[in-house]
Structure formats: structure tokens, C-alpha cells
Tab-separated table of C-alpha atoms and ligand atoms in Angstrom:
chain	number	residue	atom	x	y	z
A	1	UNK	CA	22.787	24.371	-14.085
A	2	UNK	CA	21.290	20.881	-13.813
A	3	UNK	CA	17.760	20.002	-13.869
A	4	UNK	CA	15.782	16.749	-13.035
A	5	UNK	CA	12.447	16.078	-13.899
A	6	UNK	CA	11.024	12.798	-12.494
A	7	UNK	CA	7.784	12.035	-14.505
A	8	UNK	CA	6.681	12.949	-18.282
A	9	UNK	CA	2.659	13.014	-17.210
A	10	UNK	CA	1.020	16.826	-17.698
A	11	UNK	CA	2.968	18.621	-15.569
A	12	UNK	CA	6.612	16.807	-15.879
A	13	UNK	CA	6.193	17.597	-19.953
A	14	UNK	CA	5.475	20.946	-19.647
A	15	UNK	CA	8.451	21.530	-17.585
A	16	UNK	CA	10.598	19.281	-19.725
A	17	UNK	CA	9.590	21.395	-23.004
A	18	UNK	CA	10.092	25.117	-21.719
A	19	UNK	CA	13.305	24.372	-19.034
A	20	UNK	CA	15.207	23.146	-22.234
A	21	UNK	CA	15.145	26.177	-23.992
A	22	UNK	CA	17.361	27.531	-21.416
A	23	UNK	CA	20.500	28.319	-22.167
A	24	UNK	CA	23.247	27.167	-19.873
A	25	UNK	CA	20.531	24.540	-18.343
A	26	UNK	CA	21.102	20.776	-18.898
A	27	UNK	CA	17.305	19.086	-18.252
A	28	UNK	CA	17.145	15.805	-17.766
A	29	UNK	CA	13.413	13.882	-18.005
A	30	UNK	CA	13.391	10.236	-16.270
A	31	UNK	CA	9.830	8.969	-17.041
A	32	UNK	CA	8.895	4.922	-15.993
A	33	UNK	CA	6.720	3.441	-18.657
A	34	UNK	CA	8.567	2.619	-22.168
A	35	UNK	CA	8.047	5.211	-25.387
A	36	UNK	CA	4.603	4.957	-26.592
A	37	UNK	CA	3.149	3.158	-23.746
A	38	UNK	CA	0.156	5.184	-22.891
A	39	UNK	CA	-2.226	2.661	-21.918
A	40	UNK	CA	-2.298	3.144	-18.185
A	41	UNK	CA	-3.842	6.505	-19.392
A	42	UNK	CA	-7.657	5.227	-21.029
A	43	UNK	CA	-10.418	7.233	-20.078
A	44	UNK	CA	-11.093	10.988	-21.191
A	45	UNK	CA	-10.341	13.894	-19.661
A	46	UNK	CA	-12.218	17.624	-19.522
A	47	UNK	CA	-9.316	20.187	-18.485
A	48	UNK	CA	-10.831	23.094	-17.395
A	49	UNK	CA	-10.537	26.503	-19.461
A	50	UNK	CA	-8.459	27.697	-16.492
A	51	UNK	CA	-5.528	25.235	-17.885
A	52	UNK	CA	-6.113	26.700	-21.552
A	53	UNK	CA	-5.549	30.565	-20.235
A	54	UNK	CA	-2.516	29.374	-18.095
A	55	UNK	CA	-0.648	27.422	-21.141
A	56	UNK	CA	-1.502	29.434	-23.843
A	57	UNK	CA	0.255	32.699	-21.873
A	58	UNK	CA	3.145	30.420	-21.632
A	59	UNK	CA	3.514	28.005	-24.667
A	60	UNK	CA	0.724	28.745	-27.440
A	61	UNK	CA	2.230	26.353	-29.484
A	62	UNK	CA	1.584	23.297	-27.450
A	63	UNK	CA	-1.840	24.642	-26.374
A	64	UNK	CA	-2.381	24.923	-30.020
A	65	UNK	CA	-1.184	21.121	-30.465
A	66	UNK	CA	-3.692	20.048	-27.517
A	67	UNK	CA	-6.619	22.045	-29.674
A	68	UNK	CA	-6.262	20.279	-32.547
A	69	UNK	CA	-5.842	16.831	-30.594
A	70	UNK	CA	-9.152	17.415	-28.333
A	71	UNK	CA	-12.868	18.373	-28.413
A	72	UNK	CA	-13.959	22.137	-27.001
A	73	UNK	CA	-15.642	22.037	-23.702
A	74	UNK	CA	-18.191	25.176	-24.166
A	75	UNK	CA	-20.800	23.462	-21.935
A	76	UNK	CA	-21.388	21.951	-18.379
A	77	UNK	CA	-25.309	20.362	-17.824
A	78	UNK	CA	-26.380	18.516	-15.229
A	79	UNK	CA	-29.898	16.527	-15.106
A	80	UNK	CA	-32.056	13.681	-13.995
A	81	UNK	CA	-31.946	10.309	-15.620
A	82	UNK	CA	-35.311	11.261	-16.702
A	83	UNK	CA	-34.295	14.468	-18.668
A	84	UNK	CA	-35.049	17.047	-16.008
A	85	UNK	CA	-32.489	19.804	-16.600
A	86	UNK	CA	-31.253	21.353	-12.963
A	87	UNK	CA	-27.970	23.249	-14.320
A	88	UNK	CA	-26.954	24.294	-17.872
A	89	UNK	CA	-24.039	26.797	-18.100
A	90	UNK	CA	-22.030	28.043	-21.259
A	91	UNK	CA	-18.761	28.054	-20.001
A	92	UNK	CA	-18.686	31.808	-21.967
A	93	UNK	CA	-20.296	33.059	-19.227
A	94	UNK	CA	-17.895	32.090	-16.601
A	95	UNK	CA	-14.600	31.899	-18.303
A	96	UNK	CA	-12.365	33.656	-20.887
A	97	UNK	CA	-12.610	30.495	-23.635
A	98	UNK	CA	-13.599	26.340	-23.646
A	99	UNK	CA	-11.774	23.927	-22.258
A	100	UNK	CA	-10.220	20.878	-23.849
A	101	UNK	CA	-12.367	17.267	-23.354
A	102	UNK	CA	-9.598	14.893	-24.706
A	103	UNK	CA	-8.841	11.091	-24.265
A	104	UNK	CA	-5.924	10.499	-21.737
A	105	UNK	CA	-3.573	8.879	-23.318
A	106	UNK	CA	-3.968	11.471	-26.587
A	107	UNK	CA	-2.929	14.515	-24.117
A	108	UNK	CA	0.058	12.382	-23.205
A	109	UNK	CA	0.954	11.495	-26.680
A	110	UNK	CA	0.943	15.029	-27.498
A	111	UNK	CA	3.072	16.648	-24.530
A	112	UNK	CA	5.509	13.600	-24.659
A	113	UNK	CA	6.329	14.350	-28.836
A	114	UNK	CA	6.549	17.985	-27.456
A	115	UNK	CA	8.817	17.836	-24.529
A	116	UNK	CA	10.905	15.776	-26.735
A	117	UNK	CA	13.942	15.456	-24.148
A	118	UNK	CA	12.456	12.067	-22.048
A	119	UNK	CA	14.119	8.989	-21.308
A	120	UNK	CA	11.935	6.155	-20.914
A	121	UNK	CA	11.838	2.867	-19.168
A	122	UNK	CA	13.626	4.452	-15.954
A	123	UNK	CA	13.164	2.694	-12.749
A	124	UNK	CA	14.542	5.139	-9.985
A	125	UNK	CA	16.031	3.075	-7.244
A	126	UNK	CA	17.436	6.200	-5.051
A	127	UNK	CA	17.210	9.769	-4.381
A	128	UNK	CA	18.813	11.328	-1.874
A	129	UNK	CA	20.635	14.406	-0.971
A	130	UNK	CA	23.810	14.943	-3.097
A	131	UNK	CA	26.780	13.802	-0.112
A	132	UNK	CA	28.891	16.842	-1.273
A	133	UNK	CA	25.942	19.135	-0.856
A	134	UNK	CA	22.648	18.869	0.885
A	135	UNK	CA	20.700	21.311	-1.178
A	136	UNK	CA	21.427	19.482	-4.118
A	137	UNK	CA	20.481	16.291	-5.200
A	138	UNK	CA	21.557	13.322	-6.331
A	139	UNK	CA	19.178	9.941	-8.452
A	140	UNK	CA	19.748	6.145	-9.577
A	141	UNK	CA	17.839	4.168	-11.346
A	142	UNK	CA	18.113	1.278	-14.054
A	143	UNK	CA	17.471	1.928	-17.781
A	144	UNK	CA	17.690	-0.849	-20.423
A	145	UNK	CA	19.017	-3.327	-17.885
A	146	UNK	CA	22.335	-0.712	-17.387
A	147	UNK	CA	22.935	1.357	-13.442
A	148	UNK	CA	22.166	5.185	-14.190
A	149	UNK	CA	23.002	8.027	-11.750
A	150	UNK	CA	23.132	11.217	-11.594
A	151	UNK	CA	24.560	13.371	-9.296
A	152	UNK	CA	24.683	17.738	-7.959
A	153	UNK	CA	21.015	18.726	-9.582
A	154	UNK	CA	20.553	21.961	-8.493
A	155	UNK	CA	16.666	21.587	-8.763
A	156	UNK	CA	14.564	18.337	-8.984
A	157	UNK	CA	11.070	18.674	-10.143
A	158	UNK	CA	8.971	15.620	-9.179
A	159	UNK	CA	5.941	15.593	-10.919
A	160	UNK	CA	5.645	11.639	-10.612
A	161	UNK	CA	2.041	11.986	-9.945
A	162	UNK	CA	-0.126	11.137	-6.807
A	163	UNK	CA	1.613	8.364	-5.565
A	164	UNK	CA	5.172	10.090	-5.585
A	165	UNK	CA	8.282	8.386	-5.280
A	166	UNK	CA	10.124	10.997	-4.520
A	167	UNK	CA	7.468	13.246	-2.177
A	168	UNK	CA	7.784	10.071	-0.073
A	169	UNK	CA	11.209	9.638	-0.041
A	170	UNK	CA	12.444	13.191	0.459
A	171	UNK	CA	9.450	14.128	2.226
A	172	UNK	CA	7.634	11.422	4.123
A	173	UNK	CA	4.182	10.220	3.176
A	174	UNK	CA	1.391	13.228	2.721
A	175	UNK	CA	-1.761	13.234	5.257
A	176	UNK	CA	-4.953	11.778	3.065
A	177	UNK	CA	-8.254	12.495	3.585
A	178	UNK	CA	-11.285	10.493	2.400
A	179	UNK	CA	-14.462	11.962	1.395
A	180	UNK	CA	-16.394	8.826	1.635
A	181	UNK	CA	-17.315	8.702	-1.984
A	182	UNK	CA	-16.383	6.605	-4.710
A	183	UNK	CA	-16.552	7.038	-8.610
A	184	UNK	CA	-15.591	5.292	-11.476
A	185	UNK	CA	-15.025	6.025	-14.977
A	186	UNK	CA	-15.417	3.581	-18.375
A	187	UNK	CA	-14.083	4.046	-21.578
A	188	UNK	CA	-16.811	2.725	-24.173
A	189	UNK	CA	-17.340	3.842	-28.278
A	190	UNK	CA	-19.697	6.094	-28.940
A	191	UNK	CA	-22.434	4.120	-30.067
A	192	UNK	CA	-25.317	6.793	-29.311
A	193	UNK	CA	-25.245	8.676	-32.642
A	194	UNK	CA	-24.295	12.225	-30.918
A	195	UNK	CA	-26.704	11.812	-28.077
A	196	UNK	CA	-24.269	13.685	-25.652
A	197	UNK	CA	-22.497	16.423	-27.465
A	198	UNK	CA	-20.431	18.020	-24.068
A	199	UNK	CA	-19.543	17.598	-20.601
A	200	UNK	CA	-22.987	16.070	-18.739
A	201	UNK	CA	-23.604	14.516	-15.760
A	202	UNK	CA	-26.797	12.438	-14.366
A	203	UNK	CA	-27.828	11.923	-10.857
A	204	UNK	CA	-29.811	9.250	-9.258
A	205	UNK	CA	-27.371	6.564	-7.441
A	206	UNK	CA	-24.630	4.038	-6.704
A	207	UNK	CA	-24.150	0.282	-6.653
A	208	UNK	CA	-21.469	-1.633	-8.173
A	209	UNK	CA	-23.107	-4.547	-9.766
A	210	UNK	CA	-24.976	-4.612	-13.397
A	211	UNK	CA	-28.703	-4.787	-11.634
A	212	UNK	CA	-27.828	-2.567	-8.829
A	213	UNK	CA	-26.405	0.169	-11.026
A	214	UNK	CA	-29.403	-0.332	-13.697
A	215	UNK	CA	-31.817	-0.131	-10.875
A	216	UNK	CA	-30.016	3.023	-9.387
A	217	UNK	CA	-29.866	4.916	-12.680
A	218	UNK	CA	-33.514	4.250	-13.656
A	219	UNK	CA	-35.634	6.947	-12.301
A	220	UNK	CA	-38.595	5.305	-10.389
A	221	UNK	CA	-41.469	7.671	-11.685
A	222	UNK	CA	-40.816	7.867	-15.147
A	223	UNK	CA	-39.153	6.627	-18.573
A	224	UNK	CA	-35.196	7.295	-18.527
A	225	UNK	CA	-34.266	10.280	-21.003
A	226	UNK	CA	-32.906	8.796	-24.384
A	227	UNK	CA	-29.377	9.931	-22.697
A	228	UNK	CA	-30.033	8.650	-19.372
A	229	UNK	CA	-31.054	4.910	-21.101
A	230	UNK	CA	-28.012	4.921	-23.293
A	231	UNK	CA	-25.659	5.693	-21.032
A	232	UNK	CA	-27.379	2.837	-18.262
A	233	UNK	CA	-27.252	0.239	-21.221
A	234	UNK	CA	-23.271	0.241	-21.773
A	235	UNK	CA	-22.714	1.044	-17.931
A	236	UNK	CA	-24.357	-2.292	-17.171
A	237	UNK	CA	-22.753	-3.468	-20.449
A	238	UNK	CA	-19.102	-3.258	-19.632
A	239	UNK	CA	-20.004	-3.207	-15.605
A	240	UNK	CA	-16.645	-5.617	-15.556
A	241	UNK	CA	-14.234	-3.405	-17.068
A	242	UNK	CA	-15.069	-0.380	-15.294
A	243	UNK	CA	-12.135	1.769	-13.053
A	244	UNK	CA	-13.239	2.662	-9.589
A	245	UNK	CA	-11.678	4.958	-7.697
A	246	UNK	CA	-11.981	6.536	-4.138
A	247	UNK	CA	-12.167	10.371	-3.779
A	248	UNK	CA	-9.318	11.554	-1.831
A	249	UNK	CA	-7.009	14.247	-1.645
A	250	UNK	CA	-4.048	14.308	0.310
A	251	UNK	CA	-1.529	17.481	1.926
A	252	UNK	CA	-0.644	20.166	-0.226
A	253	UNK	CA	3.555	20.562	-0.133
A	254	UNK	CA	5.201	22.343	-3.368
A	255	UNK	CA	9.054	22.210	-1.473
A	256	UNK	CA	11.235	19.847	0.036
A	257	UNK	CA	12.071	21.416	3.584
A	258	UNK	CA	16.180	22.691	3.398
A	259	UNK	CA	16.690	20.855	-0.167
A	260	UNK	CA	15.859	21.890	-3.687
A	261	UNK	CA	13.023	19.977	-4.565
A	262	UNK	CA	10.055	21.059	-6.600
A	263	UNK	CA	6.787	18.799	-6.109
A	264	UNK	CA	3.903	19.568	-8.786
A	265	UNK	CA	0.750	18.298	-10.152
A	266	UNK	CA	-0.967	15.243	-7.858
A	267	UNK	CA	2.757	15.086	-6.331
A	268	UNK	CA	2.298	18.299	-4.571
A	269	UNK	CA	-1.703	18.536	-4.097
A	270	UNK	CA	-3.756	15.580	-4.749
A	271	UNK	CA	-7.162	16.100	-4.870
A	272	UNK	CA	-11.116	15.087	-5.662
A	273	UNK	CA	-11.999	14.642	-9.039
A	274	UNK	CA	-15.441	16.791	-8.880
A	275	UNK	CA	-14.197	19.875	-10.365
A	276	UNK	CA	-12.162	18.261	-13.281
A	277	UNK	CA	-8.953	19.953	-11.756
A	278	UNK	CA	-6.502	17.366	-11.300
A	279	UNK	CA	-4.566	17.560	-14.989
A	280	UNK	CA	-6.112	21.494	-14.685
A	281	UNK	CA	-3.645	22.190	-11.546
A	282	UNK	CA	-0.931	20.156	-12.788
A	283	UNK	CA	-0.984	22.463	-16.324
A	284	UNK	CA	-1.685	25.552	-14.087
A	285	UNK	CA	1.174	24.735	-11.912
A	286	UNK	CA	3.742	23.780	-14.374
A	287	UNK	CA	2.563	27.080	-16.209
A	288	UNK	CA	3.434	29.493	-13.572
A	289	UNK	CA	6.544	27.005	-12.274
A	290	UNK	CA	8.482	27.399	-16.097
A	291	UNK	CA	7.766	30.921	-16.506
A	292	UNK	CA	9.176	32.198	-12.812
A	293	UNK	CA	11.723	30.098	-13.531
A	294	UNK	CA	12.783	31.047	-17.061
A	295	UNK	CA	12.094	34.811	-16.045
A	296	UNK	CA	14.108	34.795	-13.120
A	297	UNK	CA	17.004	32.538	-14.690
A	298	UNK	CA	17.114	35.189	-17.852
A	299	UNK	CA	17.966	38.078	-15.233
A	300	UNK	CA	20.707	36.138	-13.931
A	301	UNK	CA	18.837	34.749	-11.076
A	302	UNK	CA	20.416	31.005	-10.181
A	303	UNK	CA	19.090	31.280	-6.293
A	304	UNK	CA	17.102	28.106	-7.011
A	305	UNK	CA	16.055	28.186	-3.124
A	306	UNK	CA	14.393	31.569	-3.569
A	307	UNK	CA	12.961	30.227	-7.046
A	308	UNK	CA	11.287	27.792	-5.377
A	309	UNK	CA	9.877	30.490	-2.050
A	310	UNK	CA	8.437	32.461	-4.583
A	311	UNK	CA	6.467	29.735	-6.515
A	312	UNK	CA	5.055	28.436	-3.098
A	313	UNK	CA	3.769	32.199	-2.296
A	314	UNK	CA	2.568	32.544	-5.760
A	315	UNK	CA	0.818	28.880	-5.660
A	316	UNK	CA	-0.257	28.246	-2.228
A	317	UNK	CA	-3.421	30.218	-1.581
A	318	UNK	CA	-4.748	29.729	-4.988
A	319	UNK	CA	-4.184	25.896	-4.472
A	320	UNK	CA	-6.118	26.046	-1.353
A	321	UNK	CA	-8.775	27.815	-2.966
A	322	UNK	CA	-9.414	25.206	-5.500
A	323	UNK	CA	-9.208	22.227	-3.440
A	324	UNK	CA	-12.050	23.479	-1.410
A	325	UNK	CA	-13.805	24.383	-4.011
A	326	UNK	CA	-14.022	21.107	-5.519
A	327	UNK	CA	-14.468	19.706	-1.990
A	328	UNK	CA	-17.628	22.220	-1.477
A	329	UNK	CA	-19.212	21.152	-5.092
A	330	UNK	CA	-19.008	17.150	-4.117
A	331	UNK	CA	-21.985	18.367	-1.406
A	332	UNK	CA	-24.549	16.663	-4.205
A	333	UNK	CA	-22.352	13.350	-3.789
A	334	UNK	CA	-22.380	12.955	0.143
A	335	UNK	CA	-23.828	10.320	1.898
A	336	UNK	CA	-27.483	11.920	2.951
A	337	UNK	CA	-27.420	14.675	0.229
A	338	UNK	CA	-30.105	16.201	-1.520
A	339	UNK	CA	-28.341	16.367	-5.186
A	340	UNK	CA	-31.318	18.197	-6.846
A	341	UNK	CA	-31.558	21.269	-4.237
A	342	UNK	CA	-27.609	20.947	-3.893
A	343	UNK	CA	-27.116	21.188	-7.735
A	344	UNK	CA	-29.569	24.024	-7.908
A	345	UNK	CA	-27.472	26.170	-5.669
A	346	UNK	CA	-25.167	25.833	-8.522
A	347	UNK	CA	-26.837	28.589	-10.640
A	348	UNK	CA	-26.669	30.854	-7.860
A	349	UNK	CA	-24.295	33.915	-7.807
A	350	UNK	CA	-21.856	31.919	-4.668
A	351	UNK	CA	-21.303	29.354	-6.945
A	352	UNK	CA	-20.462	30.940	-10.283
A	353	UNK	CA	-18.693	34.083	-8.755
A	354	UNK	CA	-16.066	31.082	-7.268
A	355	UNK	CA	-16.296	29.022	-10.731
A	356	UNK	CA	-15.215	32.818	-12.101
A	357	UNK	CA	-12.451	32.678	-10.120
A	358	UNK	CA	-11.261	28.949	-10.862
A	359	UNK	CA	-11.407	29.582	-14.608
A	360	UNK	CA	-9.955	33.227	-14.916
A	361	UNK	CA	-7.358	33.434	-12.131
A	362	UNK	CA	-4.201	31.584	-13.329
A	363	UNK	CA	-1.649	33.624	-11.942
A	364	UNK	CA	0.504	34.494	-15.296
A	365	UNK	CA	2.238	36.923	-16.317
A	366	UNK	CA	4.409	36.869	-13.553
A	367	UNK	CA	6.787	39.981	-13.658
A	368	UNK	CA	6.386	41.831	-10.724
A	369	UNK	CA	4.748	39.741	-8.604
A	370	UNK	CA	7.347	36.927	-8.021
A	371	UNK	CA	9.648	39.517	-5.974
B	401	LIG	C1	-9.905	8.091	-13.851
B	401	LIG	C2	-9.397	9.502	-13.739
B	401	LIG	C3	-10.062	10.551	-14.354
B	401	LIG	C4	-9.587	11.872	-14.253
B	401	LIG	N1	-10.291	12.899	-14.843
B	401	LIG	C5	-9.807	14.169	-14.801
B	401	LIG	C6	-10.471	15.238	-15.479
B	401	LIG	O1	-11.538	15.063	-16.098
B	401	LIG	N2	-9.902	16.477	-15.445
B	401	LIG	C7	-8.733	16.729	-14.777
B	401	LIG	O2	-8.259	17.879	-14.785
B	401	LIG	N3	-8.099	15.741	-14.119
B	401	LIG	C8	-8.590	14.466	-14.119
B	401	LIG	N4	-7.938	13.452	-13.471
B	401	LIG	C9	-6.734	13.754	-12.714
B	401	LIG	C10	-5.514	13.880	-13.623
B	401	LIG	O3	-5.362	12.770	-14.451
B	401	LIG	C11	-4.277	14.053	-12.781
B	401	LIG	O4	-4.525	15.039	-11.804
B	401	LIG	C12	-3.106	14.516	-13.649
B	401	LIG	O5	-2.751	13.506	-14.581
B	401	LIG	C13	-1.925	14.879	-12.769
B	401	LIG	O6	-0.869	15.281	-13.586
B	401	LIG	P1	0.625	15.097	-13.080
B	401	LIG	O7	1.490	15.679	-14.124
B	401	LIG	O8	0.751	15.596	-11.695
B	401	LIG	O9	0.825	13.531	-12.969
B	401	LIG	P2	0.546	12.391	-14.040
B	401	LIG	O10	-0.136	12.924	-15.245
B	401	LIG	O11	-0.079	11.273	-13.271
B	401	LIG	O12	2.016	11.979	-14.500
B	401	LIG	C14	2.904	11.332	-13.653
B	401	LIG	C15	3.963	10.703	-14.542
B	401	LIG	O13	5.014	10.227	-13.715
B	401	LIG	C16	5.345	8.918	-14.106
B	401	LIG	N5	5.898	8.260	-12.937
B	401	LIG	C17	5.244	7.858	-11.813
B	401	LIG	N6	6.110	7.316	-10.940
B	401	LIG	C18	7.339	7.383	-11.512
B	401	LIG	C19	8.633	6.987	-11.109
B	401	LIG	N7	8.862	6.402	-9.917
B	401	LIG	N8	9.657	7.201	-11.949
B	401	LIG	C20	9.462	7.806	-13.155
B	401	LIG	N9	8.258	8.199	-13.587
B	401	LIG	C21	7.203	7.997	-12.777
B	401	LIG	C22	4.045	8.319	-14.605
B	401	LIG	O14	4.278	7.214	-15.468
B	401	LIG	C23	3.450	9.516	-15.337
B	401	LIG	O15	3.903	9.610	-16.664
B	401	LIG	C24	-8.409	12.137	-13.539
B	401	LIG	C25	-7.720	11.075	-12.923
B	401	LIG	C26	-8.217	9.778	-13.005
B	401	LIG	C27	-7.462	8.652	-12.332
């Protein structure tokens, strides 16, 4: 059996690792950037203890290599820039363990040494369906100046991220919504001697510019918190090298309609940032993906059609679930919202009962339910 995994990001290394210790199975890992370029990946992450339950059932080896590579997320606060605390939560209270707050490009460097199998510099030029079979697949593309191709994959995982090559190609492009909000995210050192210990997050405004933002962030009726004034100081400091993004999320799809195409991660569900679920899903989804497969391929079950029914039944609904989710919790970002009476709903039992459900609910183990 032939497998093709476009992408070494989260989910295309997770794959990439556990598919290869298949026996019988050839997997094959085309990834775009050149080995050891990690630098389109700079600012840090927080993966959400949800991802941690999922991978360890799986692979406790590589979530033990990701421990040792990142910080413990055990808490989530949010205040005013003036110190007023409106939510404080242990994660212990809503989830089996911490999450993982870890710099971007260090996750990468960690699941690319363990998937091992990747060949870099790739530049796909076509995928299409294989001529001599339509369920099958067949990829070009151009490595070290020399034609590649690769014909009759029985299954081709794209996990090329939210802009997907081959989700567009194979698929057409996916419907996008935009929720009218932008953020942005700066990588800076930590000059603030310890000041902020875990996951935190201030309200009080946006503006692009260095006065604008400064102005924004300063609360109008009293001193900034030591925190808050830090954190305004190298904001305004390095307002030029900041990354903005939109929020947006665009069609969940997990299959290639009558071809044998597997789309995870932000190729199959892209979606807002507010939840810290992007890299989350795409571990969670690569979790359950390489253990259906590897159970169902150790029975003697090569129906990679029926593989890939099951994962969408398995996947769907929960996938729905938490893109809402983190659509509901960006209420405090909205145009017109009240972020101090919207983040106070947060402590109440709606809320956590659904953050319960986020961070416990992974789907694995799967025998039994992937009938
Ligand atoms: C600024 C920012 C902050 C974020 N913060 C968080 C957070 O705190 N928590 C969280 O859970 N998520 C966060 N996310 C989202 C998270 O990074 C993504 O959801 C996650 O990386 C998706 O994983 P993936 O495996 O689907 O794709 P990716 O990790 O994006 O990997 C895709 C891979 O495919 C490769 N590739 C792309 N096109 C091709 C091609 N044509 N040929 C070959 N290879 C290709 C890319 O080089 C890359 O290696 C953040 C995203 C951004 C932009």
C-alpha cells in the first residue's frame, strides 16, 4: 500500500511518524520549505490539553518529546490593563492535565526529527487522479532542480495547512467566513523578569499604530498593572514587526468526493484562533486519523474508502462542536461587545461544562466505535 502525505506541519508529522511503522505500507512525506527552515513558524503557541490526551493515547513518546521541548499550560487569566482580574481558571479543573505553551518553530523541530521519513524542498506542480484509476492518485513536483512523480497512492493525506494546494485542486476552493476581527501576534524576549508566568490575556482595544495601540491599552481611569505597562511598552516597541492576521475560518471537508483523499488540520477545518485550537485539531485529528488507520490496516482492513467514511463520522460532529465554540467565546472581541460582562459569563457553568468537553473528549481509543 502507498501513502502520500503532502505537508510535515503538526498534523502531516504525526501521520508521517505512526503510518511508517506499518508493515507492508510505503509512506511518502513531500514537505515545501528546505530541512531546518522553520522560520515561517515564529511566534508561540498554547496547544490545548485536549491535544496532550489525544497524542499521548497514541504516541507517548513524541508527546513526551513535546514536554520536554515546551512550558506547561496549568492556567488561563484574563484581566484589565489595570489589573482587574475577570477570569482565572486552573486548567485542573476543567481538563485531565496542562497543555503545552511552546514556540512554533520548536514544535516543528521536534515532530520533523520524529517523523523522520520527509523530503524537503518539494514544489508539487500536479495532483490529479491516477489515469489508470480514479480512486487513486497520482503527484509531481520538482525537488533539487530534478521532475519527481509519483503515481497509484492508494490514500493521500493533505495536511498542507490552511491554504491547501491540494483541497483546492481536488476539491475546489472552501467557503470562508469572516468574523470581522483582526489580531496579531509578536514575538519579543522576555525582558519582564517573570511578570507573566502562563497563558493571559488583557482587554481594552485596537489600533494599529504605536500611539493608537498605547492609547488603546492604557486604561483611562487608572495606572496600567505592572503586566499591562510591560506588555504596552514592547507592543508599541516592535509595532513594525508585528503579524496581523484576520479571523476566519473556512468549510469543514475531511474527504475528497469519489477519490481517496484525506484533508486534516487547517486543510480540512480552518478556523478562529480564540480558543487556541488550530495546532489542537490538527494533533487531535491526526491522533484519531493514525490510530483508525493502523487498527483497521492490522485486521487486514485495506478498504481505504471505508477508512476514510469512518474517520469523517468519528470527526465531523466533534469538529463542529469546536468551531462554534471558539466562534461563541470571540463574543468579547465583536464589534459593539461588552468584553468585561462577556468574559464574566466565562466562569459560569455554560461555559466551563463546553470547555469540559473541548479538553476531555478526544475521541481515542477507537475499537469499537469506528465500525
Ligand atoms: C500567528 C498564529 C498563531 C497561532 N496560535 C495558535 C495557538 O496558540 N494554538 C493553536 O492550537 N493553534 C494556533 N495557530 C494555528 C496553528 O498554527 C495551525 O492551526 C496549525 O499549524 C495547523 O496544523 P496543520 O498541520 O494543519 O498545518 P501546518 O502546521 O500549517 O503545516 C502545513 C505544512 O504544509 C507545508 N506545505 C504547505 N503547502 C505545501 C505544498 N504545496 N507542498 C508541500 N508542503 C506544503 C507547510 O510548509 C507546513 O509545513 C496559530 C496560527 C497562527 C498563524
Amino acid at each position: 500500500m502507498r501513502i502520500a502525505i503532502v505537508g510535515a506541519g503538526v498534523a502531516g508529522c504525526v501521520m508521517a511518524r505512526r503510518l511508517a511503522l506499518l508493515a507492508g505500507v510505503e509512506v511518502i512525506c513531500l514537505e515545501r520549505v528546505v530541512r531546518d527552515d522553520h522560520s515561517e513558524a515564529g511566534t508561540g503557541l498554547n496547544i490545548g490539553p485536549n491535544a496532550v490526551k489525544a497524542l499521548t493515547a497514541i504516541d507517548p513518546e513524541l508527546a513526551e518529546s513535546i514536554t520536554r521541548a515546551s512550558y506547561p499550560w496549568r492556567n488561563w487569566r484574563i484581566s484589565l490593563t489595570d489589573g482587574a482580574v475577570l477570569f482565572d481558571l486552573p486548567l485542573a479543573r476543567v481538563a485531565e492535565g496542562p497543555g503545552w505553551r511552546i514556540r512554533w518553530s520548536e514544535l516543528y523541530r521536534v515532530l520533523r526529527e520524529a517523523a523522520g521519513c520527509i523530503s524537503y524542498g518539494c514544489e508539487i506542480t500536479q495532483i490529479r487522479r491516477d489515469p489508470a484509476d480514479a480512486s487513486k492518485t497520482s503527484i509531481e513536483w520538482i525537488q533539487n532542480g530534478e521532475d519527481c512523480r509519483l503515481d497509484g497512492i492508494d490514500l493521500l493525506i493533505a495536511a498542507d495547512g490552511r491554504y491547501s494546494k491540494v483541497r483546492r485542486t481536488m476539491s475546489g476552493e472552501p467557503l470562508i467566513r469572516h468574523v470581522g476581527v483582526s489580531i496579531f501576534r509578536l514575538l519579543v524576549p522576555d525582558t519582564s523578569n517573570g511578570l507573566i508566568d502562563d497563558y493571559e490575556q488583557w482587554f481594552n482595544g485596537p489600533k494599529k499604530e504605536p500611539d493608537a495601540l498605547r492609547a488603546a491599552y492604557t486604561p483611562k481611569t487608572a495606572p496600567p498593572s505592572a503586566q499591562a505597562r510591560w506588555m504596552i511598552d514592547v507592543i508599541c516597541e516592535n509595532a513594525g514587526d508585528t503579524h496581523w492576521a484576520r479571523m476566519q475560518e473556512h468549510e469543514m471537508l475531511y474527504r475528497a468526493a469519489g477519490c481517496n483523499i484525506l484533508y486534516l488540520g487547517d486543510a480540512a477545518h480552518g478556523m478562529v484562533p480564540t480558543l487556541g485550537q488550530g495546532a489542537t485539531q490538527a494533533v487531535e485529528d491526526s491522533s484519531n486519523a493514525a490510530e483508525l488507520i493502523t487498527q483497521r490496516y492490522s485486521r487486514g482492513d485495506v478498504n481505504v474508502e471505508g477508512w476514510l467514511q469512518a474517520f469523517e463520522a468519528l470527526r465531523a460532529a466533534r469538529m463542529r462542536f469546536v468551531m462554534e465554540f471558539s466562534l461563541d467565546a470571540t463574543d468579547t472581541m465583536l464589534d459593539g461587545a461588552d468584553p468585561i460582562k462577556g468574559t464574566m459569563h466565562k466562569n459560569e457553568e455554560p461555559f466551563q461544562s463546553r470547555l469540559k468537553s473541548l479538553y476531555r473528549d478526544v475521541g481515542l481509543p477507537l475499537d469499537g466505535n469506528t465500525q
